[in-house]
PDB file of C-alpha atoms in Angstrom:
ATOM      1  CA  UNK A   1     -10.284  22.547  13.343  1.00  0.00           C
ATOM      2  CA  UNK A   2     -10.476  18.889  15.538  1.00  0.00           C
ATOM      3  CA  UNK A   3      -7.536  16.937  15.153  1.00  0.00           C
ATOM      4  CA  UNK A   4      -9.220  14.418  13.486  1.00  0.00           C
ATOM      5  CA  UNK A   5     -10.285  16.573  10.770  1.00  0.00           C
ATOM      6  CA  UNK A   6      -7.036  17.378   9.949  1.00  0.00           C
ATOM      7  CA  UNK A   7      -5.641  13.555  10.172  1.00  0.00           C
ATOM      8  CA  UNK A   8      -8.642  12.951   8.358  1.00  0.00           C
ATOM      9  CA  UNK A   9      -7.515  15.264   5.274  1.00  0.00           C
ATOM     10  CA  UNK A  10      -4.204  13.930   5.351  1.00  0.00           C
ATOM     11  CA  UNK A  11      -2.856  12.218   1.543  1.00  0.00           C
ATOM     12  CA  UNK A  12      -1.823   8.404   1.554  1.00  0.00           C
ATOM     13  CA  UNK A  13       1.297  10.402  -0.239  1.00  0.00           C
ATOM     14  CA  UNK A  14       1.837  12.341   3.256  1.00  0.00           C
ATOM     15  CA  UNK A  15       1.665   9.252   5.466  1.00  0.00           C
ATOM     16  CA  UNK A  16       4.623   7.899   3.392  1.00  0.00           C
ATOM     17  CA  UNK A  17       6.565  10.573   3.480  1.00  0.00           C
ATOM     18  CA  UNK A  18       6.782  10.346   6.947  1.00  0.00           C
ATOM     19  CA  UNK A  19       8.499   6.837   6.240  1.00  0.00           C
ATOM     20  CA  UNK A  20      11.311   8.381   4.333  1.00  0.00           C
ATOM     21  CA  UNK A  21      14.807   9.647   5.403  1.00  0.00           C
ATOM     22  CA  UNK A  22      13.352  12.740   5.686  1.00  0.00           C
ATOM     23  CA  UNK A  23      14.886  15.916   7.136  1.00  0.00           C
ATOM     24  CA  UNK A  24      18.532  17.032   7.416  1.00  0.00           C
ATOM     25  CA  UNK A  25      20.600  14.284   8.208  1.00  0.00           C
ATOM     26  CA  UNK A  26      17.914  12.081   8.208  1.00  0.00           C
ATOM     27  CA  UNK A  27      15.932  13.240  11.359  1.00  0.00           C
ATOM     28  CA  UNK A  28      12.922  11.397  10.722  1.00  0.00           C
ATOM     29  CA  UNK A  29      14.863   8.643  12.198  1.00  0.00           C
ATOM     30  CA  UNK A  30      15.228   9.999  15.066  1.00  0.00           C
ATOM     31  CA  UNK A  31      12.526  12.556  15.515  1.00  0.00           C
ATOM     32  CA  UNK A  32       9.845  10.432  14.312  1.00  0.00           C
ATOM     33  CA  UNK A  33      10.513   6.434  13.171  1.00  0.00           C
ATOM     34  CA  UNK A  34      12.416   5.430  16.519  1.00  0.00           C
ATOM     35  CA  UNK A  35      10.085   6.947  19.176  1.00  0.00           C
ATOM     36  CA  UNK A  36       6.452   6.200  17.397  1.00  0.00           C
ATOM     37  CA  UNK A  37       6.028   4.990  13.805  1.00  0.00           C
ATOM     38  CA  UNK A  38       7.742   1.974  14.150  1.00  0.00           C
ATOM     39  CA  UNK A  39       4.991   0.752  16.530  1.00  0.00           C
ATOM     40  CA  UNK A  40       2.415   0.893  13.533  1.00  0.00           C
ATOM     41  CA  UNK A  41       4.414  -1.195  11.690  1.00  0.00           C
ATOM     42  CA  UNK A  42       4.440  -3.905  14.562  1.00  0.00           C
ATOM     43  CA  UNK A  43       4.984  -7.147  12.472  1.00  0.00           C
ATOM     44  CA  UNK A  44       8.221  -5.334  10.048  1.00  0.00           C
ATOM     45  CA  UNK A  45      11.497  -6.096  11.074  1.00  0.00           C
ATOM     46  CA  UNK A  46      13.222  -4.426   8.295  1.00  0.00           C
ATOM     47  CA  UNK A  47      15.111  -1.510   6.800  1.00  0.00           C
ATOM     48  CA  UNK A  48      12.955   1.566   7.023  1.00  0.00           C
ATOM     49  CA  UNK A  49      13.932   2.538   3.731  1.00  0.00           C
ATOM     50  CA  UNK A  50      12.712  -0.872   2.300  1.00  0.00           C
ATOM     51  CA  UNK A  51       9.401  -0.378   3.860  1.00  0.00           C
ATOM     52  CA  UNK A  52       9.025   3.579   2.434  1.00  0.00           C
ATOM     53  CA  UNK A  53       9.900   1.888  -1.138  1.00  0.00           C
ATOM     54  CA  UNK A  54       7.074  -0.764  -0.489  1.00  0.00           C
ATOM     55  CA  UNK A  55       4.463   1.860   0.554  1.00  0.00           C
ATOM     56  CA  UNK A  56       5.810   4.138  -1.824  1.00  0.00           C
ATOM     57  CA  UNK A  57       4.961   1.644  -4.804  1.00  0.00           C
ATOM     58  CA  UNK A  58       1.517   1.118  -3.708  1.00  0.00           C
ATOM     59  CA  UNK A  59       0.881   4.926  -3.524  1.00  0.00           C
ATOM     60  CA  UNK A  60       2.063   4.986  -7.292  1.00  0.00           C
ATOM     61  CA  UNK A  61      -0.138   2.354  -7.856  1.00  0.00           C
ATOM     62  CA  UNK A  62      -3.336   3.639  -6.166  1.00  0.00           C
ATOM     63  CA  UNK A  63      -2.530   6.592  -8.036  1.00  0.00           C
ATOM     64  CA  UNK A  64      -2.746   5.030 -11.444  1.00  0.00           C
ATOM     65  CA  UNK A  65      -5.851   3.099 -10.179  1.00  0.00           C
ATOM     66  CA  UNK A  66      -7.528   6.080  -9.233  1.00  0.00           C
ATOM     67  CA  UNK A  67      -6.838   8.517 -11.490  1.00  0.00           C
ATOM     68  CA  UNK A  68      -7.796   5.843 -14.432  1.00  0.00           C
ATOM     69  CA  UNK A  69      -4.601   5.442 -15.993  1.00  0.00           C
ATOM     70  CA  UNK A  70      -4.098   1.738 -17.669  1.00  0.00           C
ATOM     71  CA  UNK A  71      -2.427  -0.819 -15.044  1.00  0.00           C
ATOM     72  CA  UNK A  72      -3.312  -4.168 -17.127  1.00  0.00           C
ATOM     73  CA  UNK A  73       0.855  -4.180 -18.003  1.00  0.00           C
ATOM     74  CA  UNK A  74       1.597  -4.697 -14.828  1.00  0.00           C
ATOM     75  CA  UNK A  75       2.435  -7.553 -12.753  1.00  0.00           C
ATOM     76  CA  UNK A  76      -1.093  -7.041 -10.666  1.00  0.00           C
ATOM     77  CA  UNK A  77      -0.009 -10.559  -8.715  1.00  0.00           C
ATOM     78  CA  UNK A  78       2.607  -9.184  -7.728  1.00  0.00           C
ATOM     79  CA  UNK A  79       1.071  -6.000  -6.381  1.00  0.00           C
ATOM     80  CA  UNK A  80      -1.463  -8.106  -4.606  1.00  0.00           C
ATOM     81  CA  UNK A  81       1.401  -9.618  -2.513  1.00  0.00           C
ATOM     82  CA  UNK A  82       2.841  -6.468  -1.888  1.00  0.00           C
ATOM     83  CA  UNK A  83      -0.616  -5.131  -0.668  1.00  0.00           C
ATOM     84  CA  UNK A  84      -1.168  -8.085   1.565  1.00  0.00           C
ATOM     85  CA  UNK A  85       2.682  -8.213   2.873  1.00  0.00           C
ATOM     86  CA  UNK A  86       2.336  -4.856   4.117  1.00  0.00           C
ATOM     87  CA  UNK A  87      -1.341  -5.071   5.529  1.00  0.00           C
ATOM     88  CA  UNK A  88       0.490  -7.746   7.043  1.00  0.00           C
ATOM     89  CA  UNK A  89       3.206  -5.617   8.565  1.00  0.00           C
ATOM     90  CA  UNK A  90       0.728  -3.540  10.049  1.00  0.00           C
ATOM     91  CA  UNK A  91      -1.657  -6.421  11.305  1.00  0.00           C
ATOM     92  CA  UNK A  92      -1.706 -10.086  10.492  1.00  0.00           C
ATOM     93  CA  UNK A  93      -5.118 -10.393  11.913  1.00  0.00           C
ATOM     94  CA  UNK A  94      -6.385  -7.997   9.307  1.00  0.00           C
ATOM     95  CA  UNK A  95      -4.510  -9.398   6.562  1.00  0.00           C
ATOM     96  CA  UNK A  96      -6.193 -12.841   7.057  1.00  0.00           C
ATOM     97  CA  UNK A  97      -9.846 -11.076   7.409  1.00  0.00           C
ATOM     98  CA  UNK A  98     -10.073  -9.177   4.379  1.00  0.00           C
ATOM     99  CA  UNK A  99      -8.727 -12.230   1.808  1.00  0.00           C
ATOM    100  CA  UNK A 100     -12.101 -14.003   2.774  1.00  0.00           C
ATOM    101  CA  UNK A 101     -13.261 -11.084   1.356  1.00  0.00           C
ATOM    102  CA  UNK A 102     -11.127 -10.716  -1.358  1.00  0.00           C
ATOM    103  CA  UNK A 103     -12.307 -11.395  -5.021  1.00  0.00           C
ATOM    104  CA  UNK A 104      -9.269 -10.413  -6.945  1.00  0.00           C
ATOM    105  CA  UNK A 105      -7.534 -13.298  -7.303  1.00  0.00           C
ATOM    106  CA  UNK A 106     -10.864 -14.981  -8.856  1.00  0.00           C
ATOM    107  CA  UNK A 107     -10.956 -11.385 -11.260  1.00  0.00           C
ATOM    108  CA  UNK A 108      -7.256 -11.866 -12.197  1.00  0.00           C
ATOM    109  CA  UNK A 109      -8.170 -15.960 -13.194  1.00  0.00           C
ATOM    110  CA  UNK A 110     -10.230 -14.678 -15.917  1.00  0.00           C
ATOM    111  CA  UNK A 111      -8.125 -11.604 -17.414  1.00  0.00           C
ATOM    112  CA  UNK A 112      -6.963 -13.467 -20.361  1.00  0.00           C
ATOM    113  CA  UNK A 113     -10.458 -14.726 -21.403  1.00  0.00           C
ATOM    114  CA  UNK A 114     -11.851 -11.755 -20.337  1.00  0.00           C
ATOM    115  CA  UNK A 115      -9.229  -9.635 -22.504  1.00  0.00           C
ATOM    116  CA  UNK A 116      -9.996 -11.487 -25.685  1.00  0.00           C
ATOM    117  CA  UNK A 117     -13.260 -11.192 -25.330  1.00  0.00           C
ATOM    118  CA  UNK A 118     -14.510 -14.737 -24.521  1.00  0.00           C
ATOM    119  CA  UNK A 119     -15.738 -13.878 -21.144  1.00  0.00           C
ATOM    120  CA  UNK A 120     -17.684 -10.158 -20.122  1.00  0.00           C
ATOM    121  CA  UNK A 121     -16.084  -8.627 -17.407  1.00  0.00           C
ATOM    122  CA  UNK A 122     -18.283  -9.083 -13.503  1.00  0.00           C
ATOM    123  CA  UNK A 123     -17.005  -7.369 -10.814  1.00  0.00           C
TER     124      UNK A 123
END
């Protein structure tokens, strides 16, 4: 099997693993944040731990997404900023790219009219 295949097959769940403390003693520190995954991450200049817990939430919430569980209780602004401060982490260039093509924030405008009814739902 090509490496790339197998990267390929990896879970978003797996990728953030590899941002936790990991191992005995914590040797993902040494073994694997300190000599390459920091540089993925070039715009964080944070706790490691902080930046597993912010990946971590946004695999819970891709979960929910995906697996059609309800998310409208949620603070979904708020998980917009967290999707954008970490795209940001990773590139800033990005970041700014995709919000021209963003249409959320227009979606999450209408929720309230859309949830009573006075407006159909276009996404």
């Amino acid at each position: 099997m090509a490496p790339d295949h197998v990267v390929a097959e990896l879970n978003f769940g797996f990728w953030v693993s590899l941002l936790s403390k990991g191992g005995r003693g914590g040797q993902y520190d040494r073994q694997l944040w300190v000599p390459a995954l920091h540089k993925a991450f070039p715009h964080y200049a944070g706790r490691r731990d902080e930046l597993h817990g912010a990946l971590d939430a946004l695999r819970l919430l891709r979960n929910r997404v995906m697996h059609h569980e309800p998310i409208h209780h949620r603070d979904l602004a708020l998980d917009h900023r967290m999707i954008y401060r970490v795209l940001g982490w990773i590139s800033t260039e990005a970041a700014k790219e995709i919000q021209v093509l963003d249409r959320f924030p227009a979606v999450l405008t209408h929720r309230a009219a859309t949830c009573r009814g006075g407006r159909s739902p276009r996404f």
